Coordinates of C-alpha atoms in Angstrom, one line a residue:
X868 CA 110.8 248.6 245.6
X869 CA 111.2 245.0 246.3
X870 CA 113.5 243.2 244.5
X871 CA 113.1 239.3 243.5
X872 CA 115.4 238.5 246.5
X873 CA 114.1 240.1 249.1
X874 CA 110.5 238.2 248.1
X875 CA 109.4 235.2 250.1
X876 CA 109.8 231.9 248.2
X877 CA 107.3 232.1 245.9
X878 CA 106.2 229.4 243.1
X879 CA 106.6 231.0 239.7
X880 CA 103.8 227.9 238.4
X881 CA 101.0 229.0 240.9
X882 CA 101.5 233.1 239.5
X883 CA 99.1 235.1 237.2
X884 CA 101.5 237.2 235.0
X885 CA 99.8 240.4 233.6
X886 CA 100.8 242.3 230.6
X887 CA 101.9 245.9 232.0
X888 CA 103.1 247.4 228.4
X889 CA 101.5 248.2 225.4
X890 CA 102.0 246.2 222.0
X891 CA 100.8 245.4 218.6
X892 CA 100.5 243.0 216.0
X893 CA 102.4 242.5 213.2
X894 CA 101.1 241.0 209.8
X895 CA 102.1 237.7 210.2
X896 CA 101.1 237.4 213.6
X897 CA 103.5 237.6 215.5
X898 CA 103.8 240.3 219.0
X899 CA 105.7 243.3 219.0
X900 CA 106.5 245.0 222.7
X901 CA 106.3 248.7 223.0
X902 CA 108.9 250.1 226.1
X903 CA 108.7 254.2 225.9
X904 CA 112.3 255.7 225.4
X905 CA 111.4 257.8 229.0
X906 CA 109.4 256.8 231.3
X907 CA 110.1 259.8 234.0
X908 CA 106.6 261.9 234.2
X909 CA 108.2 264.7 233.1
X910 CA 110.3 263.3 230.4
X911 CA 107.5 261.4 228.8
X912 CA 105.2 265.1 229.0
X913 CA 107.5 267.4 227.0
X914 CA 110.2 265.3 224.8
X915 CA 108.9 262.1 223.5
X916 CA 105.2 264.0 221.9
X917 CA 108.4 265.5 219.4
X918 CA 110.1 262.3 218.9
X919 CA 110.0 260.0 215.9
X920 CA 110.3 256.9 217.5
X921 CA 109.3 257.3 221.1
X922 CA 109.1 253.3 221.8
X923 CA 111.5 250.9 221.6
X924 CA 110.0 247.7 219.8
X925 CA 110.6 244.5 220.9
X926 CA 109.6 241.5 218.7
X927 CA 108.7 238.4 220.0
X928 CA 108.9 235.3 218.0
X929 CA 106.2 232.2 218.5
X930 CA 106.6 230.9 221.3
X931 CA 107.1 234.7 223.3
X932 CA 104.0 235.5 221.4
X933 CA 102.1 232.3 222.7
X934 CA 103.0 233.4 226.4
X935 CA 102.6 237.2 225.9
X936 CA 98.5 236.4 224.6
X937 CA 98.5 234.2 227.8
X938 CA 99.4 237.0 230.0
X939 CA 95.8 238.4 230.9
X940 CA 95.9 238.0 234.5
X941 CA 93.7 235.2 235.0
X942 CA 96.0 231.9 233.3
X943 CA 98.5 230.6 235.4
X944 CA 102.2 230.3 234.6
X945 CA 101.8 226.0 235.1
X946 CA 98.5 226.5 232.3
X947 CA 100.5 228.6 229.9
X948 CA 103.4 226.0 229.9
X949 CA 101.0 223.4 229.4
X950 CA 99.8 225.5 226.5
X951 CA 103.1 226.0 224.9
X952 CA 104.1 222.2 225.3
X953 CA 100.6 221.2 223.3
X954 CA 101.3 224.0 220.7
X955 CA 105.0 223.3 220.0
X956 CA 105.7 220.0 221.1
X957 CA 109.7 219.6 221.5
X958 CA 110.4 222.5 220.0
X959 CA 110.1 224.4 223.4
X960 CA 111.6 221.8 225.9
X961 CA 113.0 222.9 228.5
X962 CA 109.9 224.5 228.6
X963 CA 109.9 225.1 232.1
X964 CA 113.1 227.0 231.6
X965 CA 112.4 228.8 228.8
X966 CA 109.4 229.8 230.5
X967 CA 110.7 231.2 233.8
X968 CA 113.5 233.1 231.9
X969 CA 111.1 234.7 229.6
X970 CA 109.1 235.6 232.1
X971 CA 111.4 237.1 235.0
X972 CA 113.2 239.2 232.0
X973 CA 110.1 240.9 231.2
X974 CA 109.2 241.6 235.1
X975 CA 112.9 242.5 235.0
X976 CA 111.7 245.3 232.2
X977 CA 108.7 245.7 234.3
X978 CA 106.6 244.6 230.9
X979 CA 105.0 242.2 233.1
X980 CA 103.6 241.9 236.3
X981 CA 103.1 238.8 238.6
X982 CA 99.6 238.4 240.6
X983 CA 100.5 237.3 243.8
X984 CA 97.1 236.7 245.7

């Protein structure tokens, strides 16, 4: 699998990030991630139908929940940003760094994936 390194330059602004894992919302709003605890075939068959918890939750606070609603496949990374900076004013400069970090740590988890065409 390719890493991030071993990727032509690429600009992060002209991507389409997809959402790749499943998630809910909470009362007030606000995104929760769902990772399952296995993720082998076989693993994720026979052991987690008898857990209790078979996801790890991840919650997301305002501004991950504004990017992870504008992760459908179709909105650029330089239209969310723009988004986010009409939404929440200073309160999310460096946007563009927030962004990117937010964004390669959930490819990292492979919550996310990037359309390259």
């Amino acid at each position: 699998m390719p890493t991030a390194t071993d990727r032509p330059y690429e600009n992060l602004w002209d991507l389409r990030p997809k959402r790749a894992a499943e998630w809910e919302r909470t009362g007030e709003g606000k995104t929760v991630i769902l990772v399952p605890k296995f993720r082998h075939p076989l693993l994720a068959r026979w052991v987690m139908p008898y857990l209790r918890r078979p996801y790890f939750r991840i919650n997301l606070d305002d501004v991950g929940t504004a990017i992870w609603e504008r992760c459908d496949g179709a909105t650029t990374v330089s239209s969310i940003a723009d988004g986010l900076q009409q939404r929440f004013g200073a309160a999310v400069e460096p946007v563009e760094g927030r962004i990117t970090h937010f964004l390669r740590h959930l490819e990292r988890g492979d919550l996310v994936t990037f359309d390259r065409s």
